[in-house]
JSON list of C-alpha atoms in Angstrom, two decimals:
[
{"chain": "G", "resi": 543, "resn": "MET", "atom": "CA", "xyz": [-51.33, -120.25, -100.09]},
{"chain": "G", "resi": 544, "resn": "THR", "atom": "CA", "xyz": [-50.54, -120.05, -96.42]},
{"chain": "G", "resi": 545, "resn": "GLY", "atom": "CA", "xyz": [-52.84, -120.84, -93.52]},
{"chain": "G", "resi": 546, "resn": "THR", "atom": "CA", "xyz": [-53.29, -117.15, -92.70]},
{"chain": "G", "resi": 547, "resn": "ASP", "atom": "CA", "xyz": [-54.38, -116.48, -96.30]},
{"chain": "G", "resi": 548, "resn": "GLU", "atom": "CA", "xyz": [-56.96, -119.25, -96.02]},
{"chain": "G", "resi": 549, "resn": "LEU", "atom": "CA", "xyz": [-58.26, -117.83, -92.74]},
{"chain": "G", "resi": 550, "resn": "LYS", "atom": "CA", "xyz": [-58.54, -114.34, -94.24]},
{"chain": "G", "resi": 551, "resn": "LEU", "atom": "CA", "xyz": [-60.48, -115.70, -97.23]},
{"chain": "G", "resi": 552, "resn": "ASP", "atom": "CA", "xyz": [-62.81, -117.65, -94.91]},
{"chain": "G", "resi": 553, "resn": "ARG", "atom": "CA", "xyz": [-63.41, -114.54, -92.81]},
{"chain": "G", "resi": 554, "resn": "PHE", "atom": "CA", "xyz": [-64.21, -112.44, -95.88]},
{"chain": "G", "resi": 555, "resn": "HIS", "atom": "CA", "xyz": [-66.56, -115.15, -97.16]},
{"chain": "G", "resi": 556, "resn": "ARG", "atom": "CA", "xyz": [-68.41, -115.28, -93.82]},
{"chain": "G", "resi": 557, "resn": "ILE", "atom": "CA", "xyz": [-68.75, -111.47, -93.79]},
{"chain": "G", "resi": 558, "resn": "CYS", "atom": "CA", "xyz": [-70.23, -111.57, -97.31]},
{"chain": "G", "resi": 559, "resn": "LEU", "atom": "CA", "xyz": [-72.68, -114.33, -96.32]},
{"chain": "G", "resi": 560, "resn": "LYS", "atom": "CA", "xyz": [-73.75, -112.35, -93.24]},
{"chain": "G", "resi": 561, "resn": "LYS", "atom": "CA", "xyz": [-74.39, -109.28, -95.41]},
{"chain": "G", "resi": 562, "resn": "ILE", "atom": "CA", "xyz": [-76.46, -111.35, -97.84]},
{"chain": "G", "resi": 563, "resn": "MET", "atom": "CA", "xyz": [-78.46, -112.77, -94.95]},
{"chain": "G", "resi": 564, "resn": "ARG", "atom": "CA", "xyz": [-78.78, -109.24, -93.42]},
{"chain": "G", "resi": 565, "resn": "ILE", "atom": "CA", "xyz": [-77.20, -110.19, -90.11]},
{"chain": "G", "resi": 566, "resn": "ARG", "atom": "CA", "xyz": [-76.00, -106.99, -88.45]},
{"chain": "G", "resi": 567, "resn": "LEU", "atom": "CA", "xyz": [-73.03, -106.49, -86.15]},
{"chain": "G", "resi": 568, "resn": "PRO", "atom": "CA", "xyz": [-74.56, -106.63, -82.63]},
{"chain": "G", "resi": 569, "resn": "THR", "atom": "CA", "xyz": [-76.01, -110.07, -83.40]},
{"chain": "G", "resi": 570, "resn": "LYS", "atom": "CA", "xyz": [-73.67, -112.81, -82.18]},
{"chain": "G", "resi": 571, "resn": "ILE", "atom": "CA", "xyz": [-73.58, -116.03, -84.18]},
{"chain": "G", "resi": 572, "resn": "SER", "atom": "CA", "xyz": [-71.02, -118.80, -84.56]},
{"chain": "G", "resi": 573, "resn": "ASN", "atom": "CA", "xyz": [-68.70, -119.04, -87.53]},
{"chain": "G", "resi": 574, "resn": "GLU", "atom": "CA", "xyz": [-70.56, -122.10, -88.86]},
{"chain": "G", "resi": 575, "resn": "GLU", "atom": "CA", "xyz": [-73.99, -120.43, -88.71]},
{"chain": "G", "resi": 576, "resn": "PRO", "atom": "CA", "xyz": [-73.82, -118.52, -92.06]},
{"chain": "G", "resi": 577, "resn": "TYR", "atom": "CA", "xyz": [-73.01, -121.74, -93.93]},
{"chain": "G", "resi": 578, "resn": "ARG", "atom": "CA", "xyz": [-76.09, -123.70, -92.81]},
{"chain": "G", "resi": 579, "resn": "PRO", "atom": "CA", "xyz": [-78.95, -121.85, -94.57]},
{"chain": "G", "resi": 580, "resn": "THR", "atom": "CA", "xyz": [-76.89, -121.15, -97.70]},
{"chain": "G", "resi": 581, "resn": "TYR", "atom": "CA", "xyz": [-75.46, -124.70, -98.08]},
{"chain": "G", "resi": 582, "resn": "ALA", "atom": "CA", "xyz": [-72.09, -123.07, -98.75]},
{"chain": "G", "resi": 583, "resn": "LYS", "atom": "CA", "xyz": [-68.72, -124.45, -97.68]},
{"chain": "G", "resi": 584, "resn": "PRO", "atom": "CA", "xyz": [-65.77, -122.58, -96.24]},
{"chain": "G", "resi": 585, "resn": "VAL", "atom": "CA", "xyz": [-63.40, -121.35, -98.93]},
{"chain": "G", "resi": 586, "resn": "ARG", "atom": "CA", "xyz": [-60.60, -123.37, -97.33]},
{"chain": "G", "resi": 587, "resn": "GLU", "atom": "CA", "xyz": [-62.45, -126.66, -98.03]},
{"chain": "G", "resi": 588, "resn": "ALA", "atom": "CA", "xyz": [-63.21, -125.66, -101.62]},
{"chain": "G", "resi": 589, "resn": "ILE", "atom": "CA", "xyz": [-59.54, -124.86, -102.23]},
{"chain": "G", "resi": 590, "resn": "ARG", "atom": "CA", "xyz": [-58.49, -128.24, -100.79]},
{"chain": "G", "resi": 591, "resn": "GLU", "atom": "CA", "xyz": [-60.93, -130.08, -103.05]},
{"chain": "G", "resi": 592, "resn": "ILE", "atom": "CA", "xyz": [-59.59, -128.25, -106.09]},
{"chain": "G", "resi": 593, "resn": "ARG", "atom": "CA", "xyz": [-56.00, -129.04, -105.08]},
{"chain": "G", "resi": 594, "resn": "TRP", "atom": "CA", "xyz": [-56.78, -132.76, -104.62]},
{"chain": "G", "resi": 595, "resn": "ARG", "atom": "CA", "xyz": [-58.51, -132.89, -108.00]},
{"chain": "G", "resi": 596, "resn": "TYR", "atom": "CA", "xyz": [-55.47, -131.27, -109.60]},
{"chain": "G", "resi": 597, "resn": "ILE", "atom": "CA", "xyz": [-53.09, -133.71, -107.89]},
{"chain": "G", "resi": 598, "resn": "GLY", "atom": "CA", "xyz": [-55.23, -136.64, -109.08]},
{"chain": "G", "resi": 599, "resn": "LEU", "atom": "CA", "xyz": [-55.19, -135.28, -112.62]},
{"chain": "G", "resi": 600, "resn": "LYS", "atom": "CA", "xyz": [-51.40, -134.99, -112.58]},
{"chain": "G", "resi": 601, "resn": "LEU", "atom": "CA", "xyz": [-50.98, -138.51, -111.18]},
{"chain": "G", "resi": 602, "resn": "ARG", "atom": "CA", "xyz": [-53.31, -140.00, -113.80]},
{"chain": "G", "resi": 603, "resn": "ARG", "atom": "CA", "xyz": [-51.52, -138.13, -116.57]},
{"chain": "G", "resi": 604, "resn": "GLN", "atom": "CA", "xyz": [-48.11, -139.35, -115.37]},
{"chain": "G", "resi": 605, "resn": "SER", "atom": "CA", "xyz": [-49.28, -142.96, -115.18]},
{"chain": "G", "resi": 606, "resn": "ARG", "atom": "CA", "xyz": [-50.59, -142.74, -118.76]},
{"chain": "G", "resi": 607, "resn": "ILE", "atom": "CA", "xyz": [-47.24, -141.40, -119.90]},
{"chain": "G", "resi": 608, "resn": "ALA", "atom": "CA", "xyz": [-45.41, -144.16, -118.03]},
{"chain": "G", "resi": 609, "resn": "LEU", "atom": "CA", "xyz": [-47.60, -146.84, -119.64]},
{"chain": "G", "resi": 610, "resn": "SER", "atom": "CA", "xyz": [-47.17, -145.55, -123.18]},
{"chain": "G", "resi": 611, "resn": "TRP", "atom": "CA", "xyz": [-43.45, -144.67, -122.94]},
{"chain": "G", "resi": 612, "resn": "LYS", "atom": "CA", "xyz": [-41.15, -146.64, -125.23]},
{"chain": "G", "resi": 613, "resn": "PRO", "atom": "CA", "xyz": [-37.40, -146.41, -124.73]},
{"chain": "G", "resi": 614, "resn": "GLU", "atom": "CA", "xyz": [-35.27, -145.34, -127.64]},
{"chain": "G", "resi": 615, "resn": "GLY", "atom": "CA", "xyz": [-32.43, -147.46, -129.01]},
{"chain": "G", "resi": 616, "resn": "ARG", "atom": "CA", "xyz": [-31.82, -151.15, -128.53]},
{"chain": "G", "resi": 617, "resn": "ARG", "atom": "CA", "xyz": [-31.13, -153.28, -125.49]},
{"chain": "G", "resi": 618, "resn": "LYS", "atom": "CA", "xyz": [-27.90, -155.17, -125.02]},
{"chain": "G", "resi": 619, "resn": "ARG", "atom": "CA", "xyz": [-28.11, -158.81, -126.00]},
{"chain": "G", "resi": 620, "resn": "ALA", "atom": "CA", "xyz": [-25.86, -160.09, -123.20]},
{"chain": "G", "resi": 621, "resn": "ARG", "atom": "CA", "xyz": [-27.07, -161.50, -119.93]},
{"chain": "G", "resi": 622, "resn": "PRO", "atom": "CA", "xyz": [-27.48, -158.76, -117.28]},
{"chain": "G", "resi": 623, "resn": "LYS", "atom": "CA", "xyz": [-24.66, -158.52, -114.74]},
{"chain": "G", "resi": 624, "resn": "GLU", "atom": "CA", "xyz": [-25.47, -159.77, -111.26]},
{"chain": "G", "resi": 625, "resn": "PRO", "atom": "CA", "xyz": [-25.12, -157.24, -108.44]},
{"chain": "G", "resi": 626, "resn": "GLY", "atom": "CA", "xyz": [-22.28, -157.87, -106.02]},
{"chain": "G", "resi": 627, "resn": "GLY", "atom": "CA", "xyz": [-19.47, -158.67, -108.42]},
{"chain": "G", "resi": 628, "resn": "GLU", "atom": "CA", "xyz": [-18.49, -161.41, -110.85]},
{"chain": "G", "resi": 629, "resn": "HIS", "atom": "CA", "xyz": [-18.87, -165.12, -110.07]}
]
C-alpha cells in the first residue's frame, strides 16, 4: 500500500467519524478532533501495527525452523580446511 492509499483511507475514516458524530460541513475542526471522543486511531496506524505483528510472526516462525532443522546426510570426518591455502 502506498502513502497516498493510506492518506485516502485516513480521509475516508475521518469523514465517516464526522458523520457518526453529526459534524456538518461548515464546522471547522482539526484532523485529530474526530479521534478523541471515539478513542479511534487513524487507519494508517492500525495497518502499521498489523504489519509489525505479521513481521514478528514470520521472524518467530523462521527462528523455530532454524532451531529444529537437521541437515541431511553425514559430515566429512576430516579436519576442516583452513582458509587462505594449505600450510
